[in-house]
CSV table of C-alpha atoms and ligand atoms in Angstrom, one decimal:
chain,number,residue,atom,x,y,z
T,252,MET,CA,-31.9,-8.0,-45.4
T,253,ASN,CA,-34.7,-10.5,-46.3
T,254,GLN,CA,-37.6,-9.7,-48.6
T,255,GLU,CA,-39.9,-9.2,-45.7
T,256,GLN,CA,-37.6,-6.6,-44.0
T,257,ILE,CA,-37.1,-4.8,-47.2
T,258,LEU,CA,-40.9,-4.7,-47.9
T,259,LYS,CA,-41.4,-3.3,-44.3
T,260,GLY,CA,-39.0,-0.5,-45.0
T,261,TYR,CA,-40.5,0.2,-48.5
T,262,GLU,CA,-44.1,0.5,-46.7
T,263,TYR,CA,-42.7,2.9,-44.3
T,264,ALA,CA,-40.9,5.0,-47.0
T,265,LYS,CA,-43.8,5.0,-49.3
T,266,GLU,CA,-45.8,6.5,-46.3
T,267,ALA,CA,-43.1,9.1,-45.7
T,268,TYR,CA,-43.0,10.2,-49.2
T,269,ARG,CA,-46.6,10.2,-49.7
T,270,GLU,CA,-46.9,12.7,-46.9
T,271,ALA,CA,-44.4,14.8,-48.9
T,272,GLY,CA,-46.5,14.4,-51.9
T,273,VAL,CA,-44.3,12.0,-53.8
T,274,ASP,CA,-45.6,8.8,-55.4
T,275,VAL,CA,-42.7,6.2,-54.8
T,276,ASP,CA,-43.7,3.8,-57.4
T,277,ALA,CA,-44.1,6.4,-60.1
T,278,ALA,CA,-40.6,7.8,-59.1
T,279,ILE,CA,-39.2,4.1,-59.4
T,280,ALA,CA,-40.7,3.6,-62.8
T,281,ARG,CA,-39.3,6.9,-64.0
T,282,ALA,CA,-35.8,6.5,-62.8
T,283,ASP,CA,-35.6,2.9,-64.1
T,284,ALA,CA,-36.3,3.8,-67.7
T,285,ILE,CA,-33.5,6.4,-67.9
T,286,PRO,CA,-30.5,5.0,-69.9
T,287,VAL,CA,-27.1,5.1,-68.2
T,288,SER,CA,-24.1,4.1,-70.4
T,289,MET,CA,-21.5,2.0,-68.7
T,290,ASN,CA,-18.0,2.7,-69.9
T,291,CYS,CA,-16.2,-0.4,-71.3
T,292,TRP,CA,-12.8,1.2,-70.5
T,293,GLN,CA,-13.1,0.8,-66.7
T,294,GLY,CA,-12.9,-3.0,-67.2
T,295,ASP,CA,-9.3,-3.1,-68.8
T,296,ASP,CA,-7.6,0.3,-67.7
T,297,VAL,CA,-8.4,2.0,-71.3
T,298,ILE,CA,-6.0,-0.3,-73.0
T,299,GLY,CA,-8.3,-1.7,-75.8
T,300,PHE,CA,-7.6,-4.5,-78.1
T,301,ASP,CA,-6.5,-3.0,-81.3
T,302,GLY,CA,-2.9,-3.4,-80.8
T,303,VAL,CA,-1.0,-0.5,-79.0
T,304,GLY,CA,-1.3,-1.6,-75.6
T,305,GLU,CA,-0.2,1.7,-73.9
T,306,LEU,CA,-2.5,4.6,-72.8
T,307,THR,CA,-1.5,8.1,-74.2
T,308,GLY,CA,-3.4,11.1,-74.6
T,309,GLY,CA,-2.9,12.8,-71.4
T,310,ILE,CA,-4.9,10.3,-69.5
T,311,ALA,CA,-3.7,7.7,-67.0
T,312,THR,CA,-4.9,4.8,-64.9
T,313,THR,CA,-3.1,4.2,-61.7
T,314,GLY,CA,-2.9,1.0,-59.6
T,315,ASN,CA,-2.3,-2.6,-60.5
T,316,TYR,CA,-5.1,-4.5,-58.8
T,317,PRO,CA,-5.0,-8.1,-60.3
T,318,GLY,CA,-7.6,-9.4,-62.6
T,319,ARG,CA,-7.7,-6.8,-65.5
T,320,ALA,CA,-9.7,-8.1,-68.5
T,321,ARG,CA,-7.1,-8.9,-71.2
T,322,THR,CA,-9.2,-10.2,-74.0
T,323,PRO,CA,-12.5,-9.1,-75.5
T,324,GLU,CA,-14.0,-12.3,-74.1
T,325,GLU,CA,-12.8,-11.5,-70.6
T,326,LEU,CA,-14.1,-8.0,-70.9
T,327,ARG,CA,-17.6,-9.0,-71.8
T,328,ALA,CA,-17.8,-11.7,-69.1
T,329,ASP,CA,-16.8,-9.2,-66.5
T,330,ALA,CA,-19.2,-6.6,-67.8
T,331,ALA,CA,-22.1,-9.1,-68.2
T,332,PHE,CA,-21.3,-10.0,-64.5
T,333,ALA,CA,-21.2,-6.3,-63.6
T,334,LYS,CA,-24.6,-5.8,-65.2
T,335,THR,CA,-26.2,-8.3,-62.8
T,336,LEU,CA,-25.3,-6.1,-60.0
T,337,ILE,CA,-26.9,-3.0,-61.5
T,338,PRO,CA,-30.7,-2.1,-61.9
T,339,GLY,CA,-32.2,0.0,-64.5
T,340,LYS,CA,-31.7,0.5,-68.1
T,341,THR,CA,-28.0,0.0,-68.9
T,342,LYS,CA,-26.2,0.9,-72.2
T,343,PHE,CA,-22.6,0.0,-73.0
T,344,ASN,CA,-19.9,2.6,-74.2
T,345,LEU,CA,-17.4,1.2,-76.5
T,346,HIS,CA,-14.2,3.0,-77.8
T,347,ALA,CA,-13.1,2.3,-81.3
T,348,SER,CA,-9.8,0.8,-79.7
T,349,TYR,CA,-12.0,-2.1,-78.7
T,350,ALA,CA,-12.0,-3.3,-82.2
T,351,GLU,CA,-11.4,-7.0,-82.9
T,352,LYS,CA,-9.4,-7.2,-86.1
T,353,ASN,CA,-9.3,-11.1,-86.1
T,354,GLY,CA,-6.0,-10.9,-87.8
T,355,LYS,CA,-6.9,-8.6,-90.5
T,356,ALA,CA,-4.6,-5.9,-91.5
T,357,ILE,CA,-7.0,-2.9,-91.0
T,358,ASP,CA,-6.5,0.4,-89.2
T,359,ARG,CA,-8.8,2.8,-87.4
T,360,ASP,CA,-9.4,4.9,-90.8
T,361,ALA,CA,-10.9,1.8,-92.4
T,362,TYR,CA,-12.9,0.0,-89.6
T,363,THR,CA,-16.4,-1.1,-90.1
T,364,ILE,CA,-19.0,-2.8,-88.0
T,365,GLU,CA,-17.3,-6.1,-88.8
T,366,GLU,CA,-14.6,-5.2,-86.3
T,367,PHE,CA,-17.5,-4.8,-83.6
T,368,ARG,CA,-19.7,-7.6,-84.6
T,369,SER,CA,-19.0,-9.5,-81.3
T,370,TRP,CA,-19.9,-6.5,-79.4
T,371,VAL,CA,-23.2,-6.1,-81.1
T,372,ASP,CA,-23.9,-9.6,-80.5
T,373,PHE,CA,-23.1,-9.1,-76.7
T,374,ALA,CA,-25.2,-5.9,-76.6
T,375,LYS,CA,-28.1,-8.0,-78.1
T,376,GLU,CA,-27.7,-10.8,-75.5
T,377,GLN,CA,-27.6,-8.3,-72.8
T,378,GLY,CA,-30.6,-6.2,-74.0
T,379,MET,CA,-28.3,-3.2,-74.1
T,380,GLY,CA,-27.9,-0.2,-76.6
T,381,LEU,CA,-24.4,0.7,-77.6
T,382,ASP,CA,-22.7,4.2,-77.4
T,383,PHE,CA,-19.4,4.8,-79.3
T,384,ASN,CA,-16.3,6.9,-79.3
T,385,PRO,CA,-13.5,7.4,-81.8
T,386,THR,CA,-10.2,6.8,-80.2
T,387,TYR,CA,-7.9,9.8,-80.7
T,388,PHE,CA,-5.1,8.3,-78.5
T,389,SER,CA,-3.1,5.2,-77.9
T,390,HIS,CA,-2.0,4.9,-81.5
T,391,PRO,CA,1.2,5.3,-83.7
T,392,LYS,CA,-0.6,7.8,-86.0
T,393,MET,CA,-0.9,10.3,-83.2
T,394,ASP,CA,1.3,13.1,-83.8
T,395,GLY,CA,2.5,13.6,-80.2
T,396,ASP,CA,-0.7,14.6,-78.6
T,397,PHE,CA,-2.2,15.9,-81.9
T,398,SER,CA,-4.8,14.2,-84.1
T,399,LEU,CA,-7.4,16.2,-86.0
T,400,SER,CA,-5.5,19.4,-85.5
T,401,SER,CA,-2.1,18.0,-86.6
T,402,THR,CA,0.0,20.0,-89.0
T,403,ASP,CA,1.0,16.9,-90.6
T,404,GLU,CA,-1.6,16.5,-93.5
T,405,SER,CA,-1.4,12.7,-93.7
T,406,THR,CA,-1.8,12.2,-90.0
T,407,ARG,CA,-4.7,14.7,-90.0
T,408,ARG,CA,-6.4,12.9,-92.9
T,409,PHE,CA,-6.1,9.6,-91.3
T,410,TRP,CA,-7.8,10.9,-88.1
T,411,VAL,CA,-10.7,12.6,-90.2
T,412,GLU,CA,-11.4,9.2,-91.8
T,413,HIS,CA,-11.4,7.6,-88.4
T,414,GLY,CA,-14.1,10.1,-87.3
T,415,LYS,CA,-16.3,9.3,-90.5
T,416,ARG,CA,-15.8,5.6,-89.9
T,417,CYS,CA,-16.9,5.9,-86.3
T,418,ARG,CA,-20.2,7.8,-87.2
T,419,GLU,CA,-20.8,5.0,-90.0
T,420,ILE,CA,-20.3,2.3,-87.3
T,421,GLY,CA,-22.4,4.1,-84.7
T,422,GLN,CA,-25.2,4.3,-87.2
T,423,GLU,CA,-25.0,0.6,-87.8
T,424,PHE,CA,-25.1,-0.1,-84.1
T,425,ALA,CA,-28.1,2.1,-83.7
T,426,LYS,CA,-30.0,0.2,-86.5
T,427,GLU,CA,-29.0,-3.2,-85.2
T,428,LEU,CA,-30.0,-2.5,-81.6
T,429,GLY,CA,-33.1,-0.3,-82.2
T,430,GLN,CA,-31.8,2.8,-80.2
T,431,PRO,CA,-29.6,5.8,-80.8
T,432,CYS,CA,-25.9,5.4,-80.3
T,433,ALA,CA,-24.4,8.5,-78.8
T,434,ILE,CA,-20.9,9.3,-80.0
T,435,ASN,CA,-18.4,11.2,-78.2
T,436,PHE,CA,-15.5,13.1,-79.7
T,437,TRP,CA,-12.7,13.7,-77.4
T,438,MET,CA,-9.4,14.8,-79.0
T,439,PRO,CA,-6.4,15.2,-76.5
T,440,ASP,CA,-4.7,17.8,-79.0
T,441,GLY,CA,-2.5,20.4,-77.2
T,442,TYR,CA,0.8,21.4,-75.9
T,443,LYS,CA,2.8,20.7,-72.7
T,444,ASP,CA,4.3,24.1,-72.9
T,445,THR,CA,3.3,27.7,-73.7
T,446,CYS,CA,2.2,27.8,-77.3
T,447,ALA,CA,3.1,30.6,-79.6
T,448,ASP,CA,0.2,30.2,-82.1
T,449,THR,CA,-3.1,29.1,-80.5
T,450,LYS,CA,-5.0,29.8,-83.7
T,451,ARG,CA,-3.5,27.3,-86.2
T,452,HIS,CA,-4.5,24.1,-84.5
T,453,ARG,CA,-7.9,25.4,-83.9
T,454,ASP,CA,-8.3,26.2,-87.6
T,455,LEU,CA,-7.3,22.7,-88.4
T,456,MET,CA,-9.5,21.3,-85.9
T,457,THR,CA,-12.4,23.1,-87.2
T,458,ALA,CA,-11.5,22.0,-90.9
T,459,SER,CA,-11.3,18.3,-89.7
T,460,LEU,CA,-14.6,18.4,-87.8
T,461,ASP,CA,-16.5,20.1,-90.5
T,462,GLU,CA,-15.4,17.4,-92.9
T,463,ILE,CA,-16.4,14.7,-90.4
T,464,PHE,CA,-19.8,16.1,-89.9
T,465,ALA,CA,-20.5,16.9,-93.5
T,466,GLU,CA,-20.5,13.3,-94.5
T,467,GLU,CA,-23.5,12.3,-96.1
T,468,GLY,CA,-25.9,9.4,-95.3
T,469,ILE,CA,-25.5,9.9,-91.5
T,470,ASP,CA,-28.8,10.4,-89.7
T,471,ARG,CA,-28.1,12.6,-86.8
T,472,LYS,CA,-31.1,11.2,-84.7
T,473,LEU,CA,-29.5,7.7,-84.9
T,474,VAL,CA,-26.1,9.0,-84.1
T,475,PRO,CA,-26.2,12.1,-81.9
T,476,CYS,CA,-22.5,13.3,-81.7
T,477,GLY,CA,-21.0,15.3,-78.7
T,478,ILE,CA,-17.8,17.4,-78.7
T,479,GLU,CA,-16.1,17.1,-75.3
T,480,SER,CA,-14.2,20.0,-73.8
T,481,LYS,CA,-11.2,19.7,-71.6
T,482,LEU,CA,-9.0,21.9,-69.4
T,483,PHE,CA,-5.8,20.0,-69.6
T,484,GLY,CA,-4.3,16.6,-69.7
T,485,ILE,CA,-1.2,15.2,-68.2
T,486,GLY,CA,1.7,16.4,-70.3
T,487,VAL,CA,-0.7,18.6,-72.1
T,488,GLU,CA,-1.0,21.3,-69.6
T,489,SER,CA,-0.5,24.6,-71.3
T,490,TYR,CA,-2.7,24.5,-74.3
T,491,THR,CA,-5.9,22.4,-75.1
T,492,VAL,CA,-7.2,22.8,-78.8
T,493,CYS,CA,-10.8,21.6,-77.9
T,494,SER,CA,-11.2,23.8,-74.8
T,495,HIS,CA,-14.6,24.7,-73.1
T,496,GLU,CA,-15.2,27.7,-75.3
T,497,TYR,CA,-14.1,25.8,-78.6
T,498,ALA,CA,-16.2,22.7,-78.0
T,499,TYR,CA,-19.1,24.6,-76.9
T,500,GLY,CA,-19.0,27.0,-79.5
T,501,TYR,CA,-18.5,24.2,-82.3
T,502,ALA,CA,-21.6,22.4,-80.9
T,503,VAL,CA,-23.9,25.4,-80.8
T,504,LYS,CA,-22.8,26.6,-84.3
T,505,ASN,CA,-23.1,23.1,-85.9
T,506,GLY,CA,-26.1,21.6,-84.0
T,507,LEU,CA,-24.1,18.9,-82.3
T,508,LEU,CA,-24.1,17.9,-78.6
T,509,TYR,CA,-21.6,19.5,-76.2
T,510,THR,CA,-20.1,16.8,-73.8
T,511,LEU,CA,-19.6,17.9,-70.3
T,512,ASP,CA,-17.2,15.7,-68.3
T,513,ALA,CA,-17.3,16.5,-64.5
T,514,GLY,CA,-13.6,16.5,-64.4
T,515,HIS,CA,-12.7,18.8,-67.3
T,516,PHE,CA,-13.0,22.2,-65.4
T,517,HIS,CA,-11.2,24.1,-62.9
T,518,PRO,CA,-11.4,22.4,-59.7
T,519,THR,CA,-14.2,24.7,-58.1
T,520,GLU,CA,-16.3,24.6,-61.3
T,521,VAL,CA,-19.1,22.0,-61.3
T,522,ILE,CA,-21.0,20.8,-64.4
T,523,SER,CA,-24.4,20.7,-62.5
T,524,ALA,CA,-24.3,24.6,-62.8
T,525,LYS,CA,-23.7,24.6,-66.6
T,526,ILE,CA,-26.5,22.3,-67.8
T,527,SER,CA,-29.3,24.5,-67.8
T,528,ALA,CA,-27.3,27.3,-69.3
T,529,CYS,CA,-25.9,25.1,-72.1
T,530,LEU,CA,-29.5,23.8,-72.8
T,531,GLN,CA,-30.8,27.2,-73.6
T,532,PHE,CA,-28.8,27.0,-76.7
T,533,LEU,CA,-28.3,23.4,-77.6
T,534,ASP,CA,-31.0,20.6,-78.3
T,535,GLU,CA,-29.0,18.0,-76.4
T,536,ILE,CA,-26.0,17.4,-74.3
T,537,LEU,CA,-23.9,14.4,-73.4
T,538,LEU,CA,-22.5,14.1,-69.9
T,539,HIS,CA,-19.4,12.3,-68.7
T,540,VAL,CA,-20.1,11.5,-65.2
T,541,SER,CA,-16.9,11.4,-63.4
T,542,ARG,CA,-15.1,12.2,-60.2
T,543,PRO,CA,-12.2,14.7,-60.2
T,544,VAL,CA,-10.2,14.6,-57.1
T,545,ARG,CA,-8.2,17.9,-57.3
T,546,TRP,CA,-7.7,17.3,-61.1
T,547,ASP,CA,-9.3,15.1,-63.9
T,548,SER,CA,-8.4,12.0,-61.9
T,549,ASP,CA,-11.4,9.9,-63.1
T,550,HIS,CA,-12.0,8.3,-59.7
T,551,VAL,CA,-15.1,6.0,-59.4
T,552,VAL,CA,-18.3,7.9,-59.3
T,553,VAL,CA,-19.5,8.3,-55.7
T,554,LEU,CA,-23.0,9.5,-54.3
T,555,ASP,CA,-21.8,13.0,-53.5
T,556,ASP,CA,-23.5,16.4,-53.6
T,557,GLU,CA,-22.4,17.1,-57.1
T,558,LEU,CA,-23.7,13.7,-58.6
T,559,GLN,CA,-27.0,14.5,-56.7
T,560,ARG,CA,-27.1,18.2,-58.2
T,561,ILE,CA,-26.4,16.9,-61.7
T,562,MET,CA,-29.2,14.4,-61.7
T,563,ASP,CA,-31.6,16.9,-60.0
T,564,GLU,CA,-31.0,19.3,-62.7
T,565,LEU,CA,-31.7,16.7,-65.3
T,566,VAL,CA,-35.0,15.5,-63.6
T,567,PHE,CA,-36.4,18.6,-62.2
T,568,ASN,CA,-36.0,20.5,-65.4
T,569,ASP,CA,-37.3,17.5,-67.7
T,570,PHE,CA,-34.0,17.4,-69.4
T,571,ILE,CA,-33.6,13.7,-69.4
T,572,PRO,CA,-34.9,13.3,-73.1
T,573,ARG,CA,-32.3,15.9,-74.0
T,574,THR,CA,-29.4,14.3,-72.2
T,575,TYR,CA,-27.2,11.2,-72.7
T,576,ILE,CA,-25.8,10.1,-69.5
T,577,ALA,CA,-22.4,8.2,-69.8
T,578,LEU,CA,-19.9,7.3,-67.2
T,579,ASP,CA,-16.3,8.1,-67.6
T,580,TYR,CA,-13.7,6.9,-65.1
T,581,PHE,CA,-11.0,4.3,-64.7
T,582,ASP,CA,-9.4,3.0,-61.5
T,583,ALA,CA,-7.1,0.1,-61.5
T,584,SER,CA,-6.4,0.3,-57.9
T,585,ILE,CA,-9.5,-1.7,-56.9
T,586,ASP,CA,-11.5,-4.5,-58.3
T,587,ARG,CA,-12.5,-3.2,-61.6
T,588,VAL,CA,-16.0,-5.0,-61.6
T,589,ALA,CA,-16.7,-3.6,-58.1
T,590,ALA,CA,-15.8,-0.1,-59.7
T,591,TRP,CA,-18.4,-0.5,-62.5
T,592,ALA,CA,-20.9,-1.7,-59.9
T,593,ILE,CA,-20.3,1.2,-57.4
T,594,GLY,CA,-20.3,4.0,-60.1
T,595,MET,CA,-23.3,2.5,-62.0
T,596,ARG,CA,-25.3,2.0,-58.7
T,597,ASN,CA,-24.5,5.4,-57.5
T,598,THR,CA,-25.6,7.1,-60.6
T,599,ARG,CA,-28.8,5.2,-60.6
T,600,LYS,CA,-29.3,6.1,-56.9
T,601,ALA,CA,-28.8,9.7,-57.7
T,602,LEU,CA,-31.4,9.5,-60.4
T,603,LEU,CA,-33.9,7.7,-58.2
T,604,ASN,CA,-33.4,10.2,-55.3
T,605,ALA,CA,-34.0,13.2,-57.9
T,606,CYS,CA,-37.4,11.4,-58.9
T,607,LEU,CA,-38.3,11.2,-55.3
T,608,ALA,CA,-37.8,14.9,-54.4
T,609,PRO,CA,-40.8,16.7,-53.1
T,610,ALA,CA,-42.2,19.4,-55.4
T,611,ALA,CA,-42.8,21.4,-52.5
T,612,ILE,CA,-39.1,22.5,-52.6
T,613,ARG,CA,-39.5,24.4,-55.7
T,614,GLU,CA,-43.1,25.5,-54.9
T,615,ALA,CA,-41.6,27.2,-51.9
T,616,GLU,CA,-39.0,29.1,-54.0
T,617,TYR,CA,-41.8,30.1,-56.5
T,618,ALA,CA,-43.8,31.4,-53.5
T,619,ARG,CA,-40.8,33.2,-52.5
T,620,ASP,CA,-40.8,31.4,-49.2
T,621,PHE,CA,-37.0,30.8,-48.9
T,622,THR,CA,-37.2,29.7,-45.5
T,623,SER,CA,-39.3,26.6,-46.5
T,624,ARG,CA,-37.1,26.1,-49.5
T,625,LEU,CA,-34.0,25.7,-47.1
T,626,ALA,CA,-35.8,23.6,-44.6
T,627,LEU,CA,-37.4,21.3,-47.1
T,628,MET,CA,-34.1,20.9,-48.9
T,629,GLU,CA,-32.4,19.8,-45.7
T,630,GLU,CA,-35.3,17.4,-44.8
T,631,ARG,CA,-35.0,15.8,-48.0
T,632,LYS,CA,-31.5,14.8,-47.2
T,633,THR,CA,-32.8,12.4,-44.3
T,634,MET,CA,-36.0,10.9,-46.0
T,635,PRO,CA,-36.0,7.2,-46.1
T,636,PHE,CA,-34.3,6.9,-49.6
T,637,GLY,CA,-32.4,3.8,-48.7
T,638,ALA,CA,-35.5,1.8,-48.1
T,639,VAL,CA,-36.7,2.6,-51.5
T,640,TRP,CA,-33.5,1.8,-53.2
T,641,ASP,CA,-33.3,-1.6,-51.5
T,642,TYR,CA,-36.9,-2.2,-52.7
T,643,TYR,CA,-36.0,-1.1,-56.2
T,644,CYS,CA,-33.0,-3.5,-56.3
T,645,MET,CA,-35.1,-6.4,-55.0
T,646,LYS,CA,-37.8,-5.7,-57.4
T,647,SER,CA,-35.1,-5.6,-60.4
T,648,GLY,CA,-33.7,-8.8,-59.4
T,649,VAL,CA,-30.3,-7.2,-58.1
T,650,LYS,CA,-28.6,-7.9,-54.9
T,651,THR,CA,-29.2,-5.2,-52.1
T,652,GLY,CA,-26.9,-3.7,-49.6
T,653,SER,CA,-23.5,-5.1,-49.4
T,654,GLU,CA,-24.7,-8.5,-50.8
T,655,TRP,CA,-23.5,-7.5,-54.3
T,656,LEU,CA,-20.2,-7.1,-52.7
T,657,ALA,CA,-20.1,-10.6,-51.6
T,658,ALA,CA,-20.9,-11.8,-55.1
T,659,VAL,CA,-18.1,-9.7,-56.5
T,660,LYS,CA,-15.6,-11.2,-54.0
T,661,GLN,CA,-16.7,-14.6,-55.1
T,662,TYR,CA,-16.3,-13.7,-58.8
T,663,GLU,CA,-12.8,-12.3,-57.7
T,664,LYS,CA,-12.0,-15.6,-56.3
T,665,ASP,CA,-13.4,-17.9,-59.1
T,666,VAL,CA,-12.4,-15.8,-62.1
T,667,LEU,CA,-10.4,-12.6,-61.8
T,668,SER,CA,-7.6,-14.1,-59.5
T,669,ASN,CA,-6.8,-16.8,-62.0
T,670,ARG,CA,-5.7,-14.3,-64.8
F,7,LIG,C1,-10.4,12.2,-71.3
F,7,LIG,C2,-12.0,12.3,-71.7
F,7,LIG,C3,-12.5,11.1,-72.5
F,7,LIG,C4,-11.7,9.7,-72.0
F,7,LIG,C5,-12.6,8.6,-72.6
F,7,LIG,C6,-11.7,7.3,-72.4
F,7,LIG,O1,-10.0,13.2,-70.6
F,7,LIG,O2,-12.6,12.5,-70.6
F,7,LIG,O3,-13.7,11.1,-72.4
F,7,LIG,O4,-11.8,9.6,-70.7
F,7,LIG,O5,-13.0,8.8,-73.9
F,8,LIG,ZN1,-14.7,12.2,-70.6
């Protein structure tokens, strides 16, 4: 599509939306400013650089597509290239396992911002904020799948210290980059088989989290922290310490964020249905936008009904200022840079489409005209959204349509295939 064709489409779309009472340019500006955090771990199959090299904790990547980033330099180059394909305000989401120790004998209980200096420089160069995650997996100090709720006191202490260090590092990120650093606490702790004492580990988990969040000198506005619930992991099928009730309850009681991962519930449950309920009792939430296929499979985010519903909930209810949007998936069976671009672009599309939704749909509901509500909802689905999206990409200096794919194929040929 050339510029002229895109502009023609935009003019038509602008008129169609205007008739529906929607200001397209205002919608574009609104959607463009919403931060979306790109998960570093899609680029290297969640392996990281702090030494262990094997993914544990009940999560798994599948596939062996060539070109995985093997060094921090490769990961940064790939992410920078992916960013050129993605419009809107992008943040970068790091895990503690992406520390660069530079030969220093230092472990996760002692990391400081020094181990992440190159990531801060990268974020500055790219004009991105950073989000952060303690890494409670892929480490010899894991007690099987237990970390913060391990019954081994020295193990538990190690992971408590790790949690504290991550809040300190996150606060430094926020100060350096001039924007909050959302930190997500996900602990895989649990048992493969039926558990005889479900209470003991939860008592330990609570004691550990209490200690981490009691740490002084941390400004909760700079480092909003979320607790992520989960249904089960691979090899951790029967008992999960940090279940939905546990994580949500801990967040409500302690003024933290609750992290809703789209893949962490029963297969017929959707997180879009939970957002306005959770936000009755919490100031803020963190989202892990993902795609479960029958289980927590972490497929690349596609523009499906659930993604649209999630973004509709956030936009229609003015929840954007109370929500940190982060992506969480890892697919090693396709080009990893394309996986980033597809998921990030789709998330941004759903946000833009939410901002373009005619208010008449809600007004029909308030007027109890449910016929119009349904009719307008269905009409919305065929409004010329694609033309607005192409225009927005063009305006943002990002390739439209399948042109971005050609750029990825070229990058694959020039860079990824040589690894
Ligand atoms: C795992 C959780 C967690 C991780 C990332 C890597 O089930 O969803 O968020 O995927 O932290
Ligand atoms: Zn997650």
